[in-house]
GROMACS .gro file of C-alpha atoms in nm:
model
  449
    1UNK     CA    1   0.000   0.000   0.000
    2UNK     CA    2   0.108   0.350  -0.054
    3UNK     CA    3   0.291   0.563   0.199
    4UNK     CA    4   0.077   0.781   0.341
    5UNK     CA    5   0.317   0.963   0.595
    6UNK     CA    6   0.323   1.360   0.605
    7UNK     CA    7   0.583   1.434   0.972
    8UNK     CA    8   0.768   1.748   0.943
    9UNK     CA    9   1.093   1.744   0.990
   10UNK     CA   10   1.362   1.981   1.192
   11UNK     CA   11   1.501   2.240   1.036
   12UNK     CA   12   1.832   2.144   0.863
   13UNK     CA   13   1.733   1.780   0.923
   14UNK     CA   14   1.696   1.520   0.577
   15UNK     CA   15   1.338   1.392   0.595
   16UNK     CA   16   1.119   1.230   0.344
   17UNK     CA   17   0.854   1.423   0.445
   18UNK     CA   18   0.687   1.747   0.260
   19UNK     CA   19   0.583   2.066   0.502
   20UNK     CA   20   0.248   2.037   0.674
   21UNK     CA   21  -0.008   2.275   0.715
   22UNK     CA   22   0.123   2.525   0.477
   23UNK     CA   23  -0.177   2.530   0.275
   24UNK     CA   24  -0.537   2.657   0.295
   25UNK     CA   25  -0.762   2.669   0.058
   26UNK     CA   26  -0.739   2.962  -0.121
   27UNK     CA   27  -0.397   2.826  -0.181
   28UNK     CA   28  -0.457   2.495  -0.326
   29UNK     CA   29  -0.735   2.683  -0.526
   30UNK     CA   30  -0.473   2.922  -0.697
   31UNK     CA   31  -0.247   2.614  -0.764
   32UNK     CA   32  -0.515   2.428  -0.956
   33UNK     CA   33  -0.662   2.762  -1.075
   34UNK     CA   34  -0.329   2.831  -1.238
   35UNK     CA   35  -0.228   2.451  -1.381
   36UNK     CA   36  -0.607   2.511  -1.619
   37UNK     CA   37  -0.478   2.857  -1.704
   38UNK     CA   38  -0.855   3.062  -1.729
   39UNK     CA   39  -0.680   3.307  -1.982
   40UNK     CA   40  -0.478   3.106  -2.205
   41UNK     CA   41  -0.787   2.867  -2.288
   42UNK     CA   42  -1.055   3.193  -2.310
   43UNK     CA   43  -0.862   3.375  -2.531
   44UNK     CA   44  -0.690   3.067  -2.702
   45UNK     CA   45  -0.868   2.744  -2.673
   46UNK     CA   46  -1.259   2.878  -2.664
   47UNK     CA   47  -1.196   3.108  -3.024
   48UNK     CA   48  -0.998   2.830  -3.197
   49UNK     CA   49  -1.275   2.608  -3.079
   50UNK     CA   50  -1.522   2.839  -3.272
   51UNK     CA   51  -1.320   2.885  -3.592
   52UNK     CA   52  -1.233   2.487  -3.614
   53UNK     CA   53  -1.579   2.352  -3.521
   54UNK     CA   54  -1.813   2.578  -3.653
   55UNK     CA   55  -2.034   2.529  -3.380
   56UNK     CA   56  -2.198   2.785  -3.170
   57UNK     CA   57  -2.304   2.557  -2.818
   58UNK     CA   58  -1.954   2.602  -2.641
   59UNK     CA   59  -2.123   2.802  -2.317
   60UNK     CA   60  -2.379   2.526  -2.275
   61UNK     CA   61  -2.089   2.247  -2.329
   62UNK     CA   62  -1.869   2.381  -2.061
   63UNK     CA   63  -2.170   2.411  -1.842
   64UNK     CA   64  -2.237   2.024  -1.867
   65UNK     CA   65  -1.897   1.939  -1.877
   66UNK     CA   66  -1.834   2.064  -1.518
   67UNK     CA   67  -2.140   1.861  -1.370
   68UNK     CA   68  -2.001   1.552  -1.526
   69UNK     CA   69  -1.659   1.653  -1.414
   70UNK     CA   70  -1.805   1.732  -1.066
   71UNK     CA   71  -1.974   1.372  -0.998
   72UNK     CA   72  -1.651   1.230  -1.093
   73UNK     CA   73  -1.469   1.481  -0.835
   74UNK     CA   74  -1.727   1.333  -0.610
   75UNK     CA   75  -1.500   0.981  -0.583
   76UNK     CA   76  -1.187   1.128  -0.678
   77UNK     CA   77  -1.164   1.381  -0.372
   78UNK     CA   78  -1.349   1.109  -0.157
   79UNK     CA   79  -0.993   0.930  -0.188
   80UNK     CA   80  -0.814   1.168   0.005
   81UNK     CA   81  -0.986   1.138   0.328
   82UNK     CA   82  -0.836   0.815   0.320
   83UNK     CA   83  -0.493   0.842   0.098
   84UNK     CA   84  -0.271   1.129   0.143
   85UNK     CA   85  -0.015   1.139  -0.077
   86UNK     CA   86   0.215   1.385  -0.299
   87UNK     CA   87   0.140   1.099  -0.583
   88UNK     CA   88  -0.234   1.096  -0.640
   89UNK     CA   89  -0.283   0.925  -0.914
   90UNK     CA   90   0.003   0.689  -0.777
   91UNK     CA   91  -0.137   0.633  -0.474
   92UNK     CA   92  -0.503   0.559  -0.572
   93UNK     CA   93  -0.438   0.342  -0.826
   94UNK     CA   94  -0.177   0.085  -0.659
   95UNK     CA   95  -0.443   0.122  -0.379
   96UNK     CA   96  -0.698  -0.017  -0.611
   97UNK     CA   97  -0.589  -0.173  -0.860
   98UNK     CA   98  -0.195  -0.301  -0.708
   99UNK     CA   99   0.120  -0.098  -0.745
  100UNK     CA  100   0.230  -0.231  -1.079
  101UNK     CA  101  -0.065  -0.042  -1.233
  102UNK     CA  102   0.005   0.237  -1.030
  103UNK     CA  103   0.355   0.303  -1.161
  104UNK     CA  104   0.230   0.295  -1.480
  105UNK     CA  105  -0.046   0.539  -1.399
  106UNK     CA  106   0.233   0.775  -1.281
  107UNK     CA  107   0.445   0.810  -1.525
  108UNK     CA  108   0.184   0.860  -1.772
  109UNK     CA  109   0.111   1.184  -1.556
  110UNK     CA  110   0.437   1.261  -1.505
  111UNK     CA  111   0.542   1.244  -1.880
  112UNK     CA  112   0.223   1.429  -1.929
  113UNK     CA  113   0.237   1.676  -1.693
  114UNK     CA  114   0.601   1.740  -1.818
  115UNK     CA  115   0.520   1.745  -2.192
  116UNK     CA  116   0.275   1.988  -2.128
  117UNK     CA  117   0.489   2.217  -1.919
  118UNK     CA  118   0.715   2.233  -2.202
  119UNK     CA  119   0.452   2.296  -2.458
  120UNK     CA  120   0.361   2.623  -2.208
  121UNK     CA  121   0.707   2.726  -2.256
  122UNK     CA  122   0.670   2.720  -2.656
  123UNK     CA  123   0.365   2.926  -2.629
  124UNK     CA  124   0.507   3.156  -2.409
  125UNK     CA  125   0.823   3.216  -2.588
  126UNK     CA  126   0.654   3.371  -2.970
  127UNK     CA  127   0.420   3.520  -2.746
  128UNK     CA  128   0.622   3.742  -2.537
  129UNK     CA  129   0.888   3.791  -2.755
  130UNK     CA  130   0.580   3.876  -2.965
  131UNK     CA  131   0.439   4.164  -2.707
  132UNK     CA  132   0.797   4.264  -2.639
  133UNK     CA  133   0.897   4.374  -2.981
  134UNK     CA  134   0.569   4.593  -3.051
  135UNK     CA  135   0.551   4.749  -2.705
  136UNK     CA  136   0.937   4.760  -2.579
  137UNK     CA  137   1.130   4.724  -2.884
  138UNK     CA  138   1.304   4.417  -2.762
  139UNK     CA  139   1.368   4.187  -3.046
  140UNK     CA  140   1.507   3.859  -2.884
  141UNK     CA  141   1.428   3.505  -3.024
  142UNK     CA  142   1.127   3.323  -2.878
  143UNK     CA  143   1.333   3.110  -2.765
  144UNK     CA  144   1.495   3.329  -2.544
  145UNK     CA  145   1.201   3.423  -2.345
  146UNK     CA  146   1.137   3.096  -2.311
  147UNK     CA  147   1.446   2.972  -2.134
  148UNK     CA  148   1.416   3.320  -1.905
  149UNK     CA  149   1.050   3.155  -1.797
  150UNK     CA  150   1.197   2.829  -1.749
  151UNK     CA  151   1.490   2.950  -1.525
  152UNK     CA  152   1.270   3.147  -1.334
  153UNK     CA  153   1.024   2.885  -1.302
  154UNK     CA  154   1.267   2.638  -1.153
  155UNK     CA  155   1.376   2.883  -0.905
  156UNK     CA  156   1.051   2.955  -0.787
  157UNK     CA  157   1.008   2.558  -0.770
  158UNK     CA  158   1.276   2.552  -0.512
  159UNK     CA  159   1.059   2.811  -0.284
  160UNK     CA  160   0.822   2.712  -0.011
  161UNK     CA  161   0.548   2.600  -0.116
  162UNK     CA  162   0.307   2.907   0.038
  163UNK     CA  163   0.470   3.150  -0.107
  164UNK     CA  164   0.439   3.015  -0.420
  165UNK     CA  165   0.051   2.988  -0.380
  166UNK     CA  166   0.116   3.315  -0.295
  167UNK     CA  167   0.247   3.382  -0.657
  168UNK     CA  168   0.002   3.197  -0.809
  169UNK     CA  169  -0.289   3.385  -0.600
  170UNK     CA  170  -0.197   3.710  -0.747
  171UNK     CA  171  -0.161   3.645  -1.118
  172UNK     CA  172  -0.497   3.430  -1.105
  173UNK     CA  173  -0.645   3.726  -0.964
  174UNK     CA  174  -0.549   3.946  -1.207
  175UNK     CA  175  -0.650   3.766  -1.489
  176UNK     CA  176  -0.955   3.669  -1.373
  177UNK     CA  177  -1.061   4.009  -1.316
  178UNK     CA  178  -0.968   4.098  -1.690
  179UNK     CA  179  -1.200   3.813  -1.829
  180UNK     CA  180  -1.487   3.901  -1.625
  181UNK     CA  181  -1.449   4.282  -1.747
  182UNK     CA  182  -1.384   4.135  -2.132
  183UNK     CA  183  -1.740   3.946  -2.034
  184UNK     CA  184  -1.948   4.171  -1.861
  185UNK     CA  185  -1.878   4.444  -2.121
  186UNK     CA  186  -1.915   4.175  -2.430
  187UNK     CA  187  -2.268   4.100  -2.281
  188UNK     CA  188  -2.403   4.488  -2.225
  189UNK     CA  189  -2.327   4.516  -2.585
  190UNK     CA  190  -2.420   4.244  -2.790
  191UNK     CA  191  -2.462   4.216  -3.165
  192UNK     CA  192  -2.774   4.429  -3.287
  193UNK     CA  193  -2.813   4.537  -2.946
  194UNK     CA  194  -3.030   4.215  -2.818
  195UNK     CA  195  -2.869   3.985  -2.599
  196UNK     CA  196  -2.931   3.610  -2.721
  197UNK     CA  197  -2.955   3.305  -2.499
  198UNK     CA  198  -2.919   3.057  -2.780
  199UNK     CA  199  -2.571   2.961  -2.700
  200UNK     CA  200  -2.655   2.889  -2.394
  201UNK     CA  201  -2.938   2.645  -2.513
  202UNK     CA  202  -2.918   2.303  -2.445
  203UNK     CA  203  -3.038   2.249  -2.821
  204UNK     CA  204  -2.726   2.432  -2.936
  205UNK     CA  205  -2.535   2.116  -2.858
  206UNK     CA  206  -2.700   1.891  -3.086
  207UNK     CA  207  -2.789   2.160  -3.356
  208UNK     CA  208  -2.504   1.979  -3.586
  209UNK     CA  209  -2.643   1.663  -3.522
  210UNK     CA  210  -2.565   1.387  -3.234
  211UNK     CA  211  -2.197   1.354  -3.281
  212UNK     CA  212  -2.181   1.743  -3.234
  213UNK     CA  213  -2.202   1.691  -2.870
  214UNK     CA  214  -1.880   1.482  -2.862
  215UNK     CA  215  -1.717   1.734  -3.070
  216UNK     CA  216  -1.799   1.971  -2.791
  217UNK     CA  217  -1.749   1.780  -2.524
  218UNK     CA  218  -1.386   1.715  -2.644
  219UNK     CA  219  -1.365   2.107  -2.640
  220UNK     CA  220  -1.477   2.195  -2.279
  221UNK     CA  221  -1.220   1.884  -2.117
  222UNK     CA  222  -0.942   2.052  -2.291
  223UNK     CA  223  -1.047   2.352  -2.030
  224UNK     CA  224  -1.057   2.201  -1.758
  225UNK     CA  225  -0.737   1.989  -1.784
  226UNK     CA  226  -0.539   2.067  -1.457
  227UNK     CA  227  -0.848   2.064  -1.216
  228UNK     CA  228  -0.718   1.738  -1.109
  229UNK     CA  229  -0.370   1.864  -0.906
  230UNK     CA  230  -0.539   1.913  -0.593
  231UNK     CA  231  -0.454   1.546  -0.471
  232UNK     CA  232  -0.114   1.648  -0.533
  233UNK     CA  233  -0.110   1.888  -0.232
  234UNK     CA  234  -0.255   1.702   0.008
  235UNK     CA  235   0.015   1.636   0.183
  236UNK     CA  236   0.086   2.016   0.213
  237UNK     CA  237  -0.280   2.078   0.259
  238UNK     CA  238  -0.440   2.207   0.653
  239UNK     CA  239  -0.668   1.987   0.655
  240UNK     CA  240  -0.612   1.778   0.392
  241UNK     CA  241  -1.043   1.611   0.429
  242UNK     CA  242  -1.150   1.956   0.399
  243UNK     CA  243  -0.950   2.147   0.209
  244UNK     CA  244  -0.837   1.901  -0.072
  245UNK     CA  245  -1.256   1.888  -0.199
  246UNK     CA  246  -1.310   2.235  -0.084
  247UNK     CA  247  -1.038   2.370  -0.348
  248UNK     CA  248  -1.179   2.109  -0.580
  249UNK     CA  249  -1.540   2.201  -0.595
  250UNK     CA  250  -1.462   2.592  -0.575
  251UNK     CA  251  -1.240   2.538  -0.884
  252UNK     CA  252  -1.447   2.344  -1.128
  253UNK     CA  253  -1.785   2.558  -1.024
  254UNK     CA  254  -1.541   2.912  -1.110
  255UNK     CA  255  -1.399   2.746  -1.392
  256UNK     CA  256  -1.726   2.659  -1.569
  257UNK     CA  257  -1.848   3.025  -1.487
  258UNK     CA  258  -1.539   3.202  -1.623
  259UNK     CA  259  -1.540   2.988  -1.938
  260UNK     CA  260  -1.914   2.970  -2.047
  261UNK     CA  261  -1.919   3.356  -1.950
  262UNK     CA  262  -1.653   3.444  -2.170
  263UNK     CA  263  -1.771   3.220  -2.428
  264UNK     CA  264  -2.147   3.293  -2.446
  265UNK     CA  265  -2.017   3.698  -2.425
  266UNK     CA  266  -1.768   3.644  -2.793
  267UNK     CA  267  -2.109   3.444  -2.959
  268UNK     CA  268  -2.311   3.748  -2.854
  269UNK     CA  269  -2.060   4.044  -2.906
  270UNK     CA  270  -1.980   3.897  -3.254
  271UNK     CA  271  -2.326   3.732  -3.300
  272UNK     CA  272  -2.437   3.422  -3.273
  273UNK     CA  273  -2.420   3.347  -3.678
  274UNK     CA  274  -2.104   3.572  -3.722
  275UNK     CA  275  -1.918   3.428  -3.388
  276UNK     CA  276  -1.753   3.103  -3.596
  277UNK     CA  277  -1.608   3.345  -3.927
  278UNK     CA  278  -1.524   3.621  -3.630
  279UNK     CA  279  -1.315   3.386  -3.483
  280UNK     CA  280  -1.151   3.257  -3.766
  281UNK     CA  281  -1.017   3.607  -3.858
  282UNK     CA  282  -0.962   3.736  -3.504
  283UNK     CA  283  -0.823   3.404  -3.314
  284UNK     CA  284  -0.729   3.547  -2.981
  285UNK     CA  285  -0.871   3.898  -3.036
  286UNK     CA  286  -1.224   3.735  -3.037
  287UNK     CA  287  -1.134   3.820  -2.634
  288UNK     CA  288  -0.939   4.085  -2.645
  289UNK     CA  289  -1.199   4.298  -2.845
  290UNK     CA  290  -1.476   4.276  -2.590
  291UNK     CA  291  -1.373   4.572  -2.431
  292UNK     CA  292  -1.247   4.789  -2.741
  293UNK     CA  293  -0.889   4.860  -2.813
  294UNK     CA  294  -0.788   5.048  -2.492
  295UNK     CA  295  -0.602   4.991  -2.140
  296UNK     CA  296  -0.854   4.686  -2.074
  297UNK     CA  297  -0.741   4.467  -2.420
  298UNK     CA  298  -0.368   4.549  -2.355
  299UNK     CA  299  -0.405   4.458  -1.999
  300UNK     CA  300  -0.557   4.118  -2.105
  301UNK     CA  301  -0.273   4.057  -2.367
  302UNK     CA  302  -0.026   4.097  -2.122
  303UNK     CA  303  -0.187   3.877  -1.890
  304UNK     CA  304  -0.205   3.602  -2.149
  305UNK     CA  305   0.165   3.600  -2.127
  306UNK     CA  306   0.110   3.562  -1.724
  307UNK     CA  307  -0.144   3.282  -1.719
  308UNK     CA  308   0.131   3.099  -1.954
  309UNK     CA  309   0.354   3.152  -1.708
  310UNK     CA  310   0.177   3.045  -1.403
  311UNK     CA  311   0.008   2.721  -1.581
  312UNK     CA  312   0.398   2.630  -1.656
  313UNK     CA  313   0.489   2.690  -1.244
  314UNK     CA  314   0.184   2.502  -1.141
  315UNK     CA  315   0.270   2.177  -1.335
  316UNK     CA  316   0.632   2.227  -1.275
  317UNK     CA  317   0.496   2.224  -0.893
  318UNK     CA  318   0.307   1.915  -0.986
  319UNK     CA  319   0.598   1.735  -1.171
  320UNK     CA  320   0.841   1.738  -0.880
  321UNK     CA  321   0.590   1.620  -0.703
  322UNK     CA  322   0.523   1.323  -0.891
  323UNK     CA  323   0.886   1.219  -0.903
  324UNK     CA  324   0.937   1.325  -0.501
  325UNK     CA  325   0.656   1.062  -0.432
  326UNK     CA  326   0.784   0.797  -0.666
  327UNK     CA  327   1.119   0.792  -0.544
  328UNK     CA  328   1.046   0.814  -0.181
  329UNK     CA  329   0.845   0.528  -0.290
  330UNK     CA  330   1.197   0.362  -0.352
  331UNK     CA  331   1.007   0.331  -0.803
  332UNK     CA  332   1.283   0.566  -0.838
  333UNK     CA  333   1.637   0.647  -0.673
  334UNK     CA  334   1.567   0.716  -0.300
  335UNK     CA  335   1.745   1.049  -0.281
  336UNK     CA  336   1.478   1.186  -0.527
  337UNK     CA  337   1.203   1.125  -0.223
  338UNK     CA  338   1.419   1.315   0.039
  339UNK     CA  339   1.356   1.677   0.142
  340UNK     CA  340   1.628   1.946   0.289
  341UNK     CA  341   1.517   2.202   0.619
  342UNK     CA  342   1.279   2.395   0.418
  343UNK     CA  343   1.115   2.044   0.326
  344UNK     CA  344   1.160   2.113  -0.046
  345UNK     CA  345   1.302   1.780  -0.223
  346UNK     CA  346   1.553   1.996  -0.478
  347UNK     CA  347   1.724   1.660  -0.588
  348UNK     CA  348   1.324   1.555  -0.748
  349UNK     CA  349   1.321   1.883  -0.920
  350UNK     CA  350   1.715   1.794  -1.136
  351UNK     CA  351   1.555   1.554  -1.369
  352UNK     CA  352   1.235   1.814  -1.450
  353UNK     CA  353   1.468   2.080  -1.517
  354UNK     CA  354   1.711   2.036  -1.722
  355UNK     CA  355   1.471   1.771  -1.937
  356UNK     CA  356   1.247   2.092  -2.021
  357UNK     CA  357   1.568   2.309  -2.129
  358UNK     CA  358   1.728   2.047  -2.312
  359UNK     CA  359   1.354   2.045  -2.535
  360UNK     CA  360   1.413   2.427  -2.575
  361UNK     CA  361   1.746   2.424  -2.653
  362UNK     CA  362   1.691   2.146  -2.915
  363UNK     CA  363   1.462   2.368  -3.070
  364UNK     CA  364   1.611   2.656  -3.112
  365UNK     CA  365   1.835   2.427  -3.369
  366UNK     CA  366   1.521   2.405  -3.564
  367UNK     CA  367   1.453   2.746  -3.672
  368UNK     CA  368   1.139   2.793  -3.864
  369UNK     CA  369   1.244   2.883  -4.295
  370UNK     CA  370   1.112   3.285  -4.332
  371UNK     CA  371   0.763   3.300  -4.440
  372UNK     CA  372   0.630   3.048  -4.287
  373UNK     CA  373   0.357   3.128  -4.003
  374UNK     CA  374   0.282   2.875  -3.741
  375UNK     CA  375  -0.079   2.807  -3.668
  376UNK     CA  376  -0.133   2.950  -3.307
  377UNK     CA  377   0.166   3.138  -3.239
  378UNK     CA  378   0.204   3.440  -3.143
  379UNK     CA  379   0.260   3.546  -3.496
  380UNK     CA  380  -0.034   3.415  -3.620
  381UNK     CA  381  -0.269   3.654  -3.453
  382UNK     CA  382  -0.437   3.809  -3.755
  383UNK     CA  383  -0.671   4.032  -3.531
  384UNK     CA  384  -0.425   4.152  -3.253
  385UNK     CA  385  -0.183   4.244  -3.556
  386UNK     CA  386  -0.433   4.360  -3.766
  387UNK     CA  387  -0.572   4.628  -3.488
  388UNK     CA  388  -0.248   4.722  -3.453
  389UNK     CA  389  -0.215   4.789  -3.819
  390UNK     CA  390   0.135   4.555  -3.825
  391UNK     CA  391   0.183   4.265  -4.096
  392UNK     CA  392   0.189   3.908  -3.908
  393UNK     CA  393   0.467   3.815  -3.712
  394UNK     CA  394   0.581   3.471  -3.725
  395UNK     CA  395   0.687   3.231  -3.499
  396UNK     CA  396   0.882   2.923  -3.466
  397UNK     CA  397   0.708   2.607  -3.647
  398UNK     CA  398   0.735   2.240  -3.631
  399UNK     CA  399   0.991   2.102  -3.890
  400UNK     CA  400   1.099   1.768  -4.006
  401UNK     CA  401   1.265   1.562  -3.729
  402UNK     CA  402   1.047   1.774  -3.399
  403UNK     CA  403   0.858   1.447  -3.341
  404UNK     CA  404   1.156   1.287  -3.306
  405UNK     CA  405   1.274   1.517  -3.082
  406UNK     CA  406   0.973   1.444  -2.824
  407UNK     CA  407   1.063   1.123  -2.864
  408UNK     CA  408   1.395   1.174  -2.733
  409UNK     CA  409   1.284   1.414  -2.449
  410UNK     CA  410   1.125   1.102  -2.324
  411UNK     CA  411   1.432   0.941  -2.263
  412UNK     CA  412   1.635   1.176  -2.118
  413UNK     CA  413   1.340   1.267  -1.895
  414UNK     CA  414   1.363   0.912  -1.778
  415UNK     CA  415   1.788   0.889  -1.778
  416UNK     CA  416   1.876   0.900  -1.452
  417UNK     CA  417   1.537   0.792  -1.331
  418UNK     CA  418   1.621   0.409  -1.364
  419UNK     CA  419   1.898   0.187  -1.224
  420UNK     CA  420   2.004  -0.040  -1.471
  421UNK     CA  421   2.331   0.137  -1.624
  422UNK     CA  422   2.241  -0.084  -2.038
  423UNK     CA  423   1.874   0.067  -1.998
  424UNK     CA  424   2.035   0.436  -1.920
  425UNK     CA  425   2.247   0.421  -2.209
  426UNK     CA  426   1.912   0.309  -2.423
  427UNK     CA  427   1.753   0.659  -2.312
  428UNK     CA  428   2.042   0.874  -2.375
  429UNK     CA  429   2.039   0.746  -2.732
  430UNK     CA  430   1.674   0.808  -2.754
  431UNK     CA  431   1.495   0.483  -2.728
  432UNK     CA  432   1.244   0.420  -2.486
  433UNK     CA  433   1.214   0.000  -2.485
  434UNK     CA  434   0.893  -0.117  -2.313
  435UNK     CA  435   1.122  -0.312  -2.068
  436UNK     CA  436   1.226  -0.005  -1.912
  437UNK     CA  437   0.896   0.109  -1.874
  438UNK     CA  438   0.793  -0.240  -1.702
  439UNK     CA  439   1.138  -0.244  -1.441
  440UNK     CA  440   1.021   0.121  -1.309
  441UNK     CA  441   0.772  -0.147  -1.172
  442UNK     CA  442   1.017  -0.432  -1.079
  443UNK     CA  443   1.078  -0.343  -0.750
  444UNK     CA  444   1.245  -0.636  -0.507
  445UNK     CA  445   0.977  -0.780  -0.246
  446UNK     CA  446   1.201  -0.658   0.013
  447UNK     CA  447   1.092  -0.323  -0.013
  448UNK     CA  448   0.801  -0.162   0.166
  449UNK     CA  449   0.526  -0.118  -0.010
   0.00000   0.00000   0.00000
């Protein structure tokens, strides 16, 4: 069964143990607040969804989504009364189902949860470098805004863990406030001047037939990806049994607000038959343009960058985690599951780190040919540009040989995870044999379980 202990330790003192009680719930509600990113899936996610579907019954989906999603939370956060442990998914799994399982389960979060950090890094590099060259006249590469978020990023990693929540608390705050302001106003003036309910209809979501509801359904679990990390900081939590579903509940219920809000205000801004070619042409302006072309859209631009930013510290949070847990579950080396005085465990956070720069690095190799725009960059943004009367930047762009590049992140996100020297020199070459995967999971009876 999974180790459940959360003791302190002394200051100075090596434990295998993460800080108690540092965590209320406003805290744990910024952390999984920030890993779903409000901002970056309003003003990304929600008008691509328009533009690429052609359907108009987002609002209601998201709205239906998140009481699905809540009876599921219903279980999920049941489980921590019960299990506490930095390794959710880990630990509720092996509970159920035996630990071999619940290796496996882990490391598809962790290699999920790190894949996806580093895609946050990719979006935030075009995209500030983006802001930075119309509004400061700095002209670095993406990539080196990217590689400034990731070093900052793993130094805030190394902080306590409340004063990251801390962090997270005050950019959530911020851009929360922006898309309710982007909403309200999009709503007070609607299209023609008559505000329309039909996106909100629970008709809208079959009005393309059956399989239109799957289609849209798809769409409103990309937003909420992330709502899950709570778990995570349990062991961190005050009162884990109360706080851990508290944080939970609070998060999906604001999520689904802020996102069918903001949705059902671009359909009725733009129009409800205009909304899909609207967003088409304006992509992430769709937002931006609720409240005109002042302070309020250049505010909300600037806090996309932000809410890139603090989804990419939340999962970094959330990676270390994962790999703290496993290896003070002796799946990986022990001295990744041991903690210093400040009861961070710096030694789980080596392997995140430096797997996420080496992706970056590897990419700036792979420079993009002039004249070629990449779908959802920052430089693809034909109605920020446009209203700013500037031809389309462009951005960096996947080339021939990237997915083998993922492929190899794999393995040197996983060197130095496992024992067997042959398997680490696998890895480093790039190869990721299913019998490494399986000996994460061949751990010696002797252990404790």
């Amino acid at each position: 069964m999974p180790r459940t202990q959360t003791t302190g330790s002394k200051p100075g003192a090596v434990s295998r143990a993460l800080a108690r009680d540092r965590l209320g719930v406003p805290a744990v509600l910024f952390f999984v607040l920030a890993g779903v990113a409000p901002l970056t899936v309003a003003a990304g996610v929600i008008p691509t969804a328009y533009a690429t579907t052609g359907l108009t019954g987002i609002p209601a989906a998201f709205a239906v989504i998140a009481v699905i999603l809540a009876l599921f939370a219903t279980g999920y956060v049941a489980m921590t009364r019960y299990i506490t442990h930095s390794g959710a998914l880990y630990a509720f799994v092996s509970q159920g189902l035996g630990r071999v399982t619940g290796v496996a389960a882990a490391l598809v979060a962790l290699l999920a949860y790190t894949f996806l950090q580093v895609g946050l890094y990719g979006a935030f590099g075009p995209n500030a470098a983006s802001e930075a060259a119309a509004h400061l006249h700095l002209h670095a590469p993406w990539c080196a805004w990217a590689l400034g978020a990731w070093a900052v990023i793993t130094v805030l990693g190394l902080l306590r863990v409340d004063i990251t929540g801390r962090i997270l608390g005050v950019l959530l705050c911020a851009e929360i406030l922006v898309i309710a302001a982007e909403t309200v106003l999009g709503l007070v003036h609607p299209a023609g001047g008559h505000l329309s309910f039909s996106a909100l209809s629970p008709s809208s979501l079959t009005s393309g037939g059956f399989g239109a509801f799957g289609v849209l359904a798809v769409v409103a679990v990309l937003g909420f990806v992330g709502f899950e990390q709570a778990p995570v900081l349990a062991e961190e939590a005050r009162n884990a049994k109360r706080t851990i579903p508290a944080a939970t509940y609070a998060a999906l219920g604001m999520i689904a607000v802020v996102y069918a809000g903001a949705s059902w205000a671009m359909a009725a801004h733009a129009g409800t038959s205009h909304v899909v070619a609207t967003a088409g042409k304006q992509g992430p302006g769709l937002l931006f343009s609720l409240g005109g072309s002042g302070v309020l859209s250049q505010a909300a631009q600037w806090l996309f960058l932000t809410s890139l930013f603090a989804a990419a510290l939340a999962f970094h949070n959330a990676v270390w985690r994962y790999i703290f847990a496993l290896g003070r579950e002796n799946v990986l080396p022990a001295t990744l599951g041991r903690t210093g005085g400040n009861n961070i465990p710096k030694a789980a956070s080596r392997p995140e780190g430096p797997g996420s720069c080496d992706v970056l690095l590897r990419a700036t190799d792979d420079r993009q040919p002039a004249g070629h725009p990449v779908p959802g960059a920052a430089g693809d943004r034909p109605g920020v540009d446009a209203a700013r009367g500037q031809e389309p930047r462009r951005g960096p762009a996947a080339v021939p040989g990237r997915a083998d590049h993922v492929h190899r992140l794999a393995g040197r996100q996983l060197t130095g995870l496992v024992r067997q020297p042959g398997q680490r020199d696998q890895l480093r070459a790039g190869n990721v044999p299913r019998d490494v995967l399986v000996g994460f999971a061949d751990v010696d009876d002797e252990r404790a379980v």
